[in-house]
Short mmCIF file of C-alpha atoms and ligand atoms in Angstrom, two decimals:
data_model
loop_
_atom_site.label_atom_id
_atom_site.label_comp_id
_atom_site.label_asym_id
_atom_site.label_seq_id
_atom_site.Cartn_x
_atom_site.Cartn_y
_atom_site.Cartn_z
CA UNK A 1 -3.32 -16.98 -15.97
CA UNK A 2 -0.54 -19.45 -17.08
CA UNK A 3 1.07 -21.97 -14.49
CA UNK A 4 4.10 -19.81 -14.23
CA UNK A 5 2.14 -16.76 -13.27
CA UNK A 6 0.20 -18.67 -10.78
CA UNK A 7 3.66 -20.23 -9.18
CA UNK A 8 4.89 -16.64 -8.71
CA UNK A 9 1.81 -15.22 -6.96
CA UNK A 10 2.22 -14.63 -3.26
CA UNK A 11 -0.20 -13.80 -0.64
CA UNK A 12 -0.36 -10.26 1.20
CA UNK A 13 1.17 -10.73 4.50
CA UNK A 14 -0.81 -9.65 7.40
CA UNK A 15 0.36 -8.91 10.97
CA UNK A 16 -1.76 -8.21 13.88
CA UNK A 17 -0.69 -5.91 16.64
CA UNK A 18 -2.35 -5.49 20.12
CA UNK A 19 -1.18 -2.37 22.12
CA UNK A 20 -0.84 -2.41 25.62
CA UNK A 21 -3.77 -0.64 27.89
CA UNK A 22 -3.72 2.96 28.03
CA UNK A 23 -3.74 4.93 31.25
CA UNK A 24 -7.56 5.68 30.52
CA UNK A 25 -8.31 2.19 30.24
CA UNK A 26 -6.34 1.02 33.29
CA UNK A 27 -7.92 3.75 35.32
CA UNK A 28 -11.46 2.49 34.38
CA UNK A 29 -10.47 -0.99 35.00
CA UNK A 30 -11.82 -1.92 31.43
CA UNK A 31 -11.62 -5.87 31.32
CA UNK A 32 -9.27 -7.54 28.62
CA UNK A 33 -10.92 -9.31 25.66
CA UNK A 34 -8.06 -9.83 23.43
CA UNK A 35 -5.36 -12.30 24.30
CA UNK A 36 -2.24 -12.79 22.01
CA UNK A 37 -0.19 -15.86 21.32
CA UNK A 38 2.71 -14.49 19.58
CA UNK A 39 4.37 -18.05 19.32
CA UNK A 40 1.31 -19.65 17.98
CA UNK A 41 0.38 -16.54 15.74
CA UNK A 42 -3.10 -16.55 17.24
CA UNK A 43 -5.24 -13.65 18.76
CA UNK A 44 -8.41 -14.85 20.96
CA UNK A 45 -11.43 -12.46 21.46
CA UNK A 46 -13.53 -13.24 24.23
CA UNK A 47 -17.19 -12.28 23.98
CA UNK A 48 -19.89 -12.75 26.32
CA UNK A 49 -23.26 -13.52 24.35
CA UNK A 50 -26.39 -14.30 26.14
CA UNK A 51 -24.47 -14.97 29.26
CA UNK A 52 -22.23 -17.38 27.43
CA UNK A 53 -18.70 -16.72 26.97
CA UNK A 54 -17.62 -17.36 23.23
CA UNK A 55 -13.93 -17.20 22.33
CA UNK A 56 -13.15 -16.43 18.68
CA UNK A 57 -9.52 -17.26 17.37
CA UNK A 58 -7.81 -15.65 14.50
CA UNK A 59 -4.38 -16.62 12.99
CA UNK A 60 -2.31 -14.23 11.23
CA UNK A 61 1.29 -14.54 9.55
CA UNK A 62 2.68 -12.85 12.64
CA UNK A 63 1.34 -11.59 16.03
CA UNK A 64 2.58 -8.87 18.35
CA UNK A 65 1.21 -8.76 21.75
CA UNK A 66 1.16 -5.66 24.16
CA UNK A 67 4.83 -6.61 25.23
CA UNK A 68 6.22 -6.69 21.75
CA UNK A 69 8.56 -3.66 21.32
CA UNK A 70 8.93 -1.31 18.11
CA UNK A 71 12.16 -3.34 17.58
CA UNK A 72 10.75 -6.70 17.67
CA UNK A 73 7.85 -6.06 15.06
CA UNK A 74 10.71 -4.51 12.94
CA UNK A 75 13.23 -6.89 13.31
CA UNK A 76 10.89 -9.90 12.79
CA UNK A 77 8.49 -8.28 9.97
CA UNK A 78 10.22 -5.53 8.21
CA UNK A 79 13.72 -6.12 7.73
CA UNK A 80 13.03 -8.54 4.99
CA UNK A 81 10.65 -6.26 3.37
CA UNK A 82 13.19 -3.45 3.19
CA UNK A 83 15.95 -5.99 1.85
CA UNK A 84 13.49 -6.66 -1.06
CA UNK A 85 13.37 -3.09 -1.86
CA UNK A 86 16.92 -2.70 -1.72
CA UNK A 87 16.84 -5.82 -4.41
CA UNK A 88 14.80 -3.79 -6.65
CA UNK A 89 11.15 -4.51 -5.66
CA UNK A 90 8.30 -2.10 -4.84
CA UNK A 91 6.70 -2.99 -1.30
CA UNK A 92 3.80 -1.34 0.28
CA UNK A 93 2.97 -1.49 4.21
CA UNK A 94 -0.48 -0.58 5.40
CA UNK A 95 -1.27 0.10 9.08
CA UNK A 96 -5.24 -0.70 9.33
CA UNK A 97 -7.32 -0.11 12.52
CA UNK A 98 -9.51 1.96 14.88
CA UNK A 99 -8.41 5.27 15.93
CA UNK A 100 -5.91 5.16 18.99
CA UNK A 101 -4.94 1.46 18.59
CA UNK A 102 -1.27 2.55 17.43
CA UNK A 103 -1.24 2.98 13.67
CA UNK A 104 0.97 6.05 13.99
CA UNK A 105 3.05 4.55 16.76
CA UNK A 106 3.70 1.58 14.54
CA UNK A 107 4.54 3.58 11.57
CA UNK A 108 6.42 6.64 12.82
CA UNK A 109 6.77 6.11 16.45
CA UNK A 110 7.01 9.17 18.86
CA UNK A 111 8.76 11.56 16.41
CA UNK A 112 9.00 14.62 18.62
CA UNK A 113 10.81 12.69 21.15
CA UNK A 114 12.64 10.50 18.68
CA UNK A 115 15.82 12.44 17.89
CA UNK A 116 18.76 10.34 16.69
CA UNK A 117 20.71 8.95 19.72
CA UNK A 118 24.40 8.62 20.18
CA UNK A 119 26.17 7.04 17.47
CA UNK A 120 23.28 7.11 14.98
CA UNK A 121 21.29 4.86 17.43
CA UNK A 122 17.49 5.12 17.09
CA UNK A 123 15.31 5.68 20.22
CA UNK A 124 13.39 2.80 21.27
CA UNK A 125 10.30 4.44 20.48
CA UNK A 126 10.92 4.91 16.83
CA UNK A 127 8.64 3.36 14.36
CA UNK A 128 8.77 1.54 10.95
CA UNK A 129 9.72 4.75 8.94
CA UNK A 130 12.86 5.88 10.71
CA UNK A 131 13.83 2.20 11.21
CA UNK A 132 13.59 1.51 7.46
CA UNK A 133 15.29 4.47 6.48
CA UNK A 134 18.32 3.54 9.04
CA UNK A 135 18.40 0.17 7.48
CA UNK A 136 18.46 1.59 3.83
CA UNK A 137 21.37 3.85 4.64
CA UNK A 138 23.26 1.45 6.67
CA UNK A 139 23.06 -1.22 3.78
CA UNK A 140 23.83 1.24 1.13
CA UNK A 141 26.83 2.52 3.09
CA UNK A 142 28.34 -0.92 3.46
CA UNK A 143 27.91 -1.85 -0.21
CA UNK A 144 29.98 1.22 -1.04
CA UNK A 145 28.19 2.00 -4.20
CA UNK A 146 26.71 5.14 -5.75
CA UNK A 147 22.92 5.82 -4.68
CA UNK A 148 20.28 8.19 -4.03
CA UNK A 149 17.36 8.13 -1.80
CA UNK A 150 14.24 10.15 -2.13
CA UNK A 151 11.15 10.63 -0.14
CA UNK A 152 7.54 11.98 -0.58
CA UNK A 153 4.90 12.41 2.07
CA UNK A 154 1.34 13.22 1.30
CA UNK A 155 -2.05 13.14 2.95
CA UNK A 156 -5.38 12.22 1.58
CA UNK A 157 -8.25 14.14 3.26
CA UNK A 158 -11.68 14.09 1.81
CA UNK A 159 -10.71 12.74 -1.42
CA UNK A 160 -7.91 15.52 -1.86
CA UNK A 161 -4.36 15.07 -1.66
CA UNK A 162 -2.03 17.58 -0.18
CA UNK A 163 1.86 17.60 0.27
CA UNK A 164 3.00 17.26 3.75
CA UNK A 165 6.59 18.10 2.47
CA UNK A 166 5.72 21.31 0.76
CA UNK A 167 8.43 23.97 1.35
CA UNK A 168 8.17 26.32 4.20
CA UNK A 169 10.32 29.50 2.86
CA UNK A 170 7.76 30.78 0.61
CA UNK A 171 5.78 33.81 2.13
CA UNK A 172 3.09 33.00 4.42
CA UNK A 173 0.13 33.89 1.86
CA UNK A 174 1.81 31.99 -0.53
CA UNK A 175 2.55 29.05 1.68
CA UNK A 176 -1.05 28.61 2.91
CA UNK A 177 -2.22 28.63 -0.62
CA UNK A 178 0.15 25.85 -1.54
CA UNK A 179 -0.54 23.92 1.36
CA UNK A 180 -4.18 23.86 0.91
CA UNK A 181 -4.16 23.45 -2.76
CA UNK A 182 -5.01 19.88 -3.44
CA UNK A 183 -2.69 18.31 -5.90
CA UNK A 184 -4.13 16.32 -8.95
CA UNK A 185 -3.67 12.70 -9.37
CA UNK A 186 -2.86 11.85 -13.00
CA UNK A 187 -2.27 8.84 -14.99
CA UNK A 188 1.35 8.49 -15.98
CA UNK A 189 1.00 6.82 -19.39
CA UNK A 190 2.69 3.88 -18.08
CA UNK A 191 -0.27 2.17 -16.53
CA UNK A 192 0.17 4.00 -12.93
CA UNK A 193 -0.58 7.40 -11.59
CA UNK A 194 1.45 10.29 -10.41
CA UNK A 195 0.58 13.18 -8.21
CA UNK A 196 1.64 16.48 -9.95
CA UNK A 197 3.66 18.62 -8.29
CA UNK A 198 4.33 16.44 -5.33
CA UNK A 199 7.74 17.50 -3.51
CA UNK A 200 10.34 15.07 -3.52
CA UNK A 201 13.01 15.48 -1.08
CA UNK A 202 16.41 14.01 -1.27
CA UNK A 203 17.54 12.33 1.97
CA UNK A 204 21.37 11.99 2.64
CA UNK A 205 21.42 10.53 6.07
CA UNK A 206 19.33 9.04 8.54
CA UNK A 207 18.71 11.90 11.22
CA UNK A 208 17.27 14.27 8.37
CA UNK A 209 14.29 11.86 8.44
CA UNK A 210 12.97 12.94 11.92
CA UNK A 211 12.82 16.64 10.99
CA UNK A 212 10.93 15.68 7.77
CA UNK A 213 8.51 13.27 9.89
CA UNK A 214 7.96 16.24 12.33
CA UNK A 215 7.30 18.77 9.38
CA UNK A 216 4.84 16.51 7.75
CA UNK A 217 3.21 15.00 11.10
CA UNK A 218 2.65 18.46 12.22
CA UNK A 219 0.73 19.41 9.16
CA UNK A 220 -1.38 16.39 9.18
CA UNK A 221 -4.73 17.57 9.98
CA UNK A 222 -6.18 16.23 13.29
CA UNK A 223 -9.62 16.87 15.01
CA UNK A 224 -10.85 16.02 18.44
CA UNK A 225 -13.18 13.32 18.79
CA UNK A 226 -14.24 11.31 21.90
CA UNK A 227 -12.04 8.56 21.15
CA UNK A 228 -8.83 10.18 20.68
CA UNK A 229 -7.78 13.84 21.13
CA UNK A 230 -5.00 13.44 18.35
CA UNK A 231 -7.45 11.50 16.16
CA UNK A 232 -6.23 11.48 12.52
CA UNK A 233 -8.89 11.61 10.14
CA UNK A 234 -6.91 11.45 7.18
CA UNK A 235 -4.59 8.86 5.39
CA UNK A 236 -0.89 9.50 4.87
CA UNK A 237 1.33 7.95 2.67
CA UNK A 238 5.30 8.17 3.18
CA UNK A 239 7.20 6.73 0.12
CA UNK A 240 10.80 6.20 -0.27
CA UNK A 241 12.30 5.60 -3.71
CA UNK A 242 15.72 4.25 -3.76
CA UNK A 243 18.25 4.20 -7.11
CA UNK A 244 21.33 2.08 -7.01
CA UNK A 245 24.14 2.03 -9.38
CA UNK A 246 25.53 -1.19 -10.47
CA UNK A 247 28.24 -1.95 -13.31
CA UNK A 248 27.70 -4.63 -15.46
CA UNK A 249 30.90 -6.87 -16.34
CA UNK A 250 30.82 -4.99 -19.63
CA UNK A 251 31.28 -1.66 -18.07
CA UNK A 252 27.79 -0.41 -18.60
CA UNK A 253 26.24 1.38 -15.89
CA UNK A 254 22.82 0.27 -14.72
CA UNK A 255 20.49 1.80 -12.18
CA UNK A 256 18.42 -0.33 -9.82
CA UNK A 257 15.30 1.06 -8.57
CA UNK A 258 13.18 0.03 -5.51
CA UNK A 259 10.32 1.83 -3.65
CA UNK A 260 8.82 1.40 -0.51
CA UNK A 261 5.31 2.88 0.55
CA UNK A 262 4.23 3.26 4.14
CA UNK A 263 0.61 3.99 4.64
CA UNK A 264 -1.07 5.20 7.85
CA UNK A 265 -4.66 4.80 7.02
CA UNK A 266 -7.52 6.93 8.74
CA UNK A 267 -9.45 5.30 11.67
CA UNK A 268 -11.76 2.51 10.59
CA UNK A 269 -14.08 3.07 13.18
CA UNK A 270 -17.53 4.00 12.12
CA UNK A 271 -19.08 7.59 12.80
CA UNK A 272 -21.31 7.06 15.35
CA UNK A 273 -18.99 5.59 17.86
CA UNK A 274 -16.24 8.43 17.49
CA UNK A 275 -19.01 10.95 18.36
CA UNK A 276 -18.61 12.87 14.94
CA UNK A 277 -21.38 15.13 14.05
CA UNK A 278 -22.38 17.31 11.11
CA UNK A 279 -19.40 18.70 9.26
CA UNK A 280 -17.28 15.80 11.01
CA UNK A 281 -19.89 13.25 9.77
CA UNK A 282 -19.48 14.39 6.41
CA UNK A 283 -15.82 14.14 6.62
CA UNK A 284 -15.97 10.83 8.00
CA UNK A 285 -18.18 9.90 4.98
CA UNK A 286 -15.51 11.11 2.55
CA UNK A 287 -12.68 9.20 4.45
CA UNK A 288 -14.91 6.24 4.41
CA UNK A 289 -14.93 6.49 0.68
CA UNK A 290 -11.58 5.62 0.32
CA UNK A 291 -11.62 3.06 3.26
CA UNK A 292 -14.91 1.52 1.80
CA UNK A 293 -13.26 1.44 -1.76
CA UNK A 294 -10.50 -0.32 -0.17
CA UNK A 295 -12.56 -2.88 1.24
CA UNK A 296 -14.51 -3.34 -2.01
CA UNK A 297 -11.31 -3.77 -3.98
CA UNK A 298 -10.35 -6.57 -1.34
CA UNK A 299 -13.72 -8.08 -1.74
CA UNK A 300 -13.35 -8.18 -5.27
CA UNK A 301 -9.93 -9.54 -5.18
CA UNK A 302 -10.69 -12.30 -2.74
CA UNK A 303 -13.78 -13.17 -4.40
CA UNK A 304 -12.21 -13.23 -8.05
CA UNK A 305 -14.74 -10.84 -9.21
CA UNK A 306 -13.89 -9.56 -12.71
CA UNK A 307 -14.07 -5.90 -12.34
CA UNK A 308 -12.17 -4.49 -9.40
CA UNK A 309 -13.05 -0.89 -8.54
CA UNK A 310 -9.66 0.66 -8.01
CA UNK A 311 -10.80 3.79 -10.01
CA UNK A 312 -13.54 4.63 -7.51
CA UNK A 313 -11.44 6.38 -4.89
CA UNK A 314 -7.78 8.20 -4.81
CA UNK A 315 -6.58 5.88 -2.09
CA UNK A 316 -7.11 2.78 -4.23
CA UNK A 317 -5.97 4.57 -7.49
CA UNK A 318 -2.69 5.43 -5.50
CA UNK A 319 -2.16 2.05 -4.10
CA UNK A 320 -3.57 0.12 -7.00
CA UNK A 321 -0.30 -1.86 -7.69
CA UNK A 322 -0.22 -2.86 -3.97
CA UNK A 323 -3.49 -4.66 -4.09
CA UNK A 324 -3.54 -7.49 -6.79
CA UNK A 325 -0.42 -5.89 -8.63
CA UNK A 326 3.32 -6.54 -8.82
CA UNK A 327 4.08 -4.91 -5.37
CA UNK A 328 4.77 -6.98 -2.38
CA UNK A 329 2.21 -5.93 0.43
CA UNK A 330 2.08 -6.11 4.13
CA UNK A 331 -0.83 -5.03 6.32
CA UNK A 332 -0.28 -4.39 10.00
CA UNK A 333 -3.81 -4.56 11.85
CA UNK A 334 -3.73 -2.75 15.26
CA UNK A 335 -6.21 -3.44 17.86
CA UNK A 336 -6.69 -2.57 21.68
CA UNK A 337 -7.05 -5.17 24.17
CA UNK A 338 -10.01 -3.47 25.87
CA UNK A 339 -13.57 -4.46 26.23
CA UNK A 340 -14.54 -0.99 25.05
CA UNK A 341 -13.31 -1.40 21.67
CA UNK A 342 -14.57 -4.95 21.12
CA UNK A 343 -16.80 -4.36 18.20
CA UNK A 344 -14.29 -2.51 16.39
CA UNK A 345 -11.57 -5.11 17.20
CA UNK A 346 -13.67 -7.85 15.73
CA UNK A 347 -14.34 -5.84 12.58
CA UNK A 348 -10.49 -5.14 12.13
CA UNK A 349 -9.91 -8.81 12.92
CA UNK A 350 -12.35 -9.98 10.02
CA UNK A 351 -11.01 -7.42 7.78
CA UNK A 352 -7.53 -8.33 8.04
CA UNK A 353 -8.23 -12.01 7.97
CA UNK A 354 -9.99 -11.57 4.60
CA UNK A 355 -7.03 -9.68 3.22
CA UNK A 356 -4.83 -12.54 3.87
CA UNK A 357 -6.07 -14.31 0.68
CA UNK A 358 -5.28 -11.34 -1.55
CA UNK A 359 -2.54 -12.48 -4.32
CA UNK A 360 0.03 -10.09 -5.90
CA UNK A 361 2.53 -11.02 -8.47
CA UNK A 362 5.55 -9.39 -7.28
CA UNK A 363 8.09 -8.47 -10.05
CA UNK A 364 11.51 -6.92 -9.64
CA UNK A 365 11.69 -3.43 -11.43
CA UNK A 366 13.52 -3.47 -14.63
CA UNK A 367 17.02 -2.11 -14.29
CA UNK A 368 17.71 1.17 -16.49
CA UNK A 369 20.67 2.09 -18.29
CA UNK A 370 22.19 4.96 -17.00
CA UNK A 371 22.42 6.65 -20.22
CA UNK A 372 18.45 5.90 -20.79
CA UNK A 373 17.66 7.15 -17.45
CA UNK A 374 19.49 10.42 -18.11
CA UNK A 375 17.77 10.69 -21.29
CA UNK A 376 14.42 10.29 -19.52
CA UNK A 377 15.09 13.07 -17.10
CA UNK A 378 16.37 15.49 -19.88
CA UNK A 379 13.00 14.79 -21.51
CA UNK A 380 11.19 15.55 -18.14
CA UNK A 381 13.06 18.80 -17.84
CA UNK A 382 11.99 19.79 -21.50
CA UNK A 383 8.50 19.10 -20.70
CA UNK A 384 8.66 21.18 -17.53
CA UNK A 385 10.38 24.00 -19.32
CA UNK A 386 7.54 24.09 -21.98
CA UNK A 387 5.02 24.12 -19.27
CA UNK A 388 6.56 26.89 -17.53
CA UNK A 389 6.83 28.98 -20.78
CA UNK A 390 3.33 28.18 -21.71
CA UNK A 391 2.23 29.38 -18.08
CA UNK A 392 4.36 32.61 -18.41
CA UNK A 393 3.76 33.60 -21.80
CA UNK A 394 0.16 32.19 -21.67
CA UNK A 395 0.33 30.42 -24.90
CA UNK A 396 -0.99 27.12 -23.46
CA UNK A 397 -4.51 25.53 -24.57
CA UNK A 398 -7.55 27.15 -22.61
CA UNK A 399 -10.94 25.39 -22.88
CA UNK A 400 -14.05 26.40 -20.80
CA UNK A 401 -13.98 24.72 -17.69
CA UNK A 402 -17.44 22.44 -18.40
CA UNK A 403 -16.00 21.36 -21.67
CA UNK A 404 -12.86 20.18 -19.89
CA UNK A 405 -14.96 18.31 -17.50
CA UNK A 406 -17.06 16.73 -19.87
CA UNK A 407 -14.01 15.58 -21.88
CA UNK A 408 -12.44 14.32 -18.52
CA UNK A 409 -15.56 12.38 -17.66
CA UNK A 410 -15.53 10.86 -21.19
CA UNK A 411 -11.99 9.97 -20.76
CA UNK A 412 -12.65 8.17 -17.19
CA UNK A 413 -15.50 6.29 -18.92
CA UNK A 414 -13.50 5.01 -21.47
CA UNK A 415 -10.73 4.07 -19.00
CA UNK A 416 -13.37 2.18 -16.90
CA UNK A 417 -14.65 0.38 -20.24
CA UNK A 418 -11.14 -0.54 -21.14
CA UNK A 419 -10.42 -1.96 -17.94
CA UNK A 420 -13.41 -4.00 -17.79
CA UNK A 421 -12.83 -5.32 -21.50
CA UNK A 422 -9.33 -6.34 -20.30
CA UNK A 423 -10.78 -8.12 -17.39
CA UNK A 424 -13.37 -9.91 -19.63
CA UNK A 425 -10.56 -10.57 -22.01
CA UNK A 426 -8.33 -12.27 -19.31
CA UNK A 427 -11.37 -14.26 -18.29
CA UNK A 428 -11.99 -15.46 -22.01
CA UNK A 429 -8.29 -16.17 -22.73
CA UNK A 430 -8.27 -18.39 -19.58
CA UNK A 431 -11.47 -20.42 -20.88
CA UNK A 432 -9.72 -20.70 -24.42
CA UNK A 433 -6.51 -22.11 -22.64
CA UNK A 434 -8.71 -24.44 -20.61
CA UNK A 435 -10.69 -25.68 -23.53
CA UNK A 436 -7.20 -26.17 -25.78
CA UNK A 437 -6.05 -28.36 -22.60
CA UNK A 438 -9.27 -30.39 -22.81
CA UNK A 439 -9.21 -30.69 -26.53
CA UNK A 440 -5.36 -31.96 -26.37
CA UNK A 441 -6.19 -34.58 -23.73
CA UNK A 442 -9.22 -35.66 -25.67
CA UNK A 443 -7.10 -35.92 -28.77
CA UNK A 444 -4.66 -37.98 -26.87
CA UNK A 445 -7.34 -40.16 -25.68
CA UNK A 446 -8.65 -40.71 -28.96
CA UNK A 447 -5.34 -41.55 -30.25
CA UNK A 448 -4.86 -44.07 -27.50
CA UNK A 449 -8.46 -45.56 -28.42
CA UNK A 450 -7.21 -45.88 -31.82
CA UNK A 451 -4.07 -47.83 -30.78
CA UNK A 452 -6.05 -50.10 -28.74
CA UNK A 453 -8.71 -50.64 -31.51
CA UNK A 454 -5.75 -51.59 -33.95
CA UNK A 455 -4.40 -53.87 -31.68
CA UNK A 456 -7.56 -55.51 -30.83
CA UNK A 457 -8.51 -55.91 -34.67
CA UNK A 458 -4.85 -57.36 -35.23
CA UNK A 459 -5.63 -59.88 -32.13
CA UNK A 460 -8.85 -60.72 -33.56
CA UNK A 461 -7.42 -61.37 -37.01
CA UNK A 462 -4.72 -63.46 -35.77
CA UNK A 463 -7.39 -65.31 -33.65
CA UNK A 464 -9.55 -66.11 -36.82
P1 LIG B 1 -3.66 5.89 15.87
O1 LIG B 1 -2.64 6.21 14.91
O2 LIG B 1 -4.14 4.35 15.41
O3 LIG B 1 -4.89 6.68 15.94
P2 LIG B 1 -1.68 6.25 17.88
O4 LIG B 1 -0.59 5.54 17.21
O5 LIG B 1 -1.92 7.67 17.74
O6 LIG B 1 -3.20 5.54 17.35
O7 LIG B 1 -1.71 5.43 19.45
C1 LIG B 1 -2.52 6.23 20.49
C2 LIG B 1 -1.72 5.98 21.63
O8 LIG B 1 -1.27 4.72 22.14
C3 LIG B 1 -0.62 6.90 21.50
O9 LIG B 1 -0.36 7.59 22.50
C4 LIG B 1 0.55 5.89 21.47
O10 LIG B 1 1.98 6.25 21.99
C5 LIG B 1 0.06 4.68 22.36
N1 LIG B 1 0.53 3.33 21.74
C6 LIG B 1 -0.15 2.84 20.70
N2 LIG B 1 0.69 1.59 20.42
C7 LIG B 1 1.32 1.43 21.29
C8 LIG B 1 2.26 0.38 21.72
N3 LIG B 1 2.32 -0.80 21.00
N4 LIG B 1 3.32 0.54 23.00
C9 LIG B 1 2.89 1.71 23.70
N5 LIG B 1 2.29 2.52 23.35
C10 LIG B 1 1.33 2.50 22.38
MG1 LIG B 2 -2.87 7.98 13.77
#
């Protein structure tokens, strides 16, 4: 990596939020073990080990204690991120933590109650998603320019992706088919991935977002566990893509594009504690596959291991660019103040603290010429038309399933190989640069010495 690249890299921003005591915790008089100091950006956890009280203190980029409101977190931490999306960056915000600590509350808020109030005011319970959408529309309307805002909402459950915005108007049977049908994750040929067939909903004002959230959240699969009746065992990803038209002084029309990903991860607790059994345990295992891979990816990035296992889970494939890539990333870790969650709280704090040293190299998305964008869209329409035609007329390519699987595995193995080779190429290139620098400085040193020698010889001759 050159010096210029190093200067551009920024650390992932990590925030900590501790929710207030729940009614249950208050009823059972659960002792408080987490103390937040929002101003010092510190969280202290009190443990009693062998009769001794031990405090562990963690520092984060920002800390929001139990009295912090939705609005405080948004105003202090999220507004700048959304401004960057409007400038044409891609940004991702993750909520990470044990079930019942407030991930969904932070991201969505209480969306059933959260209808837009009078004069477009948001209810105080509204979370990051509705607030971000409001900020986006408020800013775009002030700028008085042409724009479009699209959202997608997907769920990742047992390593299968489903669309939380799939339309409802299709007949019930077809709907169930479609809702259950996992969507394939494919390479987009530009180094990224795309979810084939994911519904993109155009949003034209802030109030539409509540019905979308409600529709999506209702579809999110939940299952009862001892920890939280509404406990969610799936990851959800809500994405907002904004296109804004700009005119150059030469009269050329440019399109600026920014994307905001909002990720509500599945509970990070281990399976025994949430009382999961049998089927549920397998489910938890699969959930952990994505969460575990996320952990491994973080480890590889933090410890600068050559190979980062992005490809090992769907979650890390989807969010690859947010971890060590060109996206600006923020993690909100959520914890409970109660002693009952102590073990999980410590593990969340350790995890979040480690993630602080991941570095990304945010890059603004290249602006597109309007004419190029239209050409791309025409290309996409042609491709889709061809697919519809092939499906209807059954003139596509058909190969036996096992051969397809074999070829797909080969392709994956090759992709892995390329990835590893790219990583080792980067390391080698860095070594070459270092050696070249050393060689240059040695050359300089030897030139200096030659000069000195010459001068000494002249001196010596004149002395004689
Ligand atoms: P998770 O998504 O992490 O499982 P939830 O967001 O569902 O957790 O939160 C669990 C419960 O705690 C919900 O009833 C929610 O309203 C409440 N809660 C979470 N965080 C807060 C907070 N900061 N302030 C008030 N209530 C909260
Ligand atoms: Mg939740």
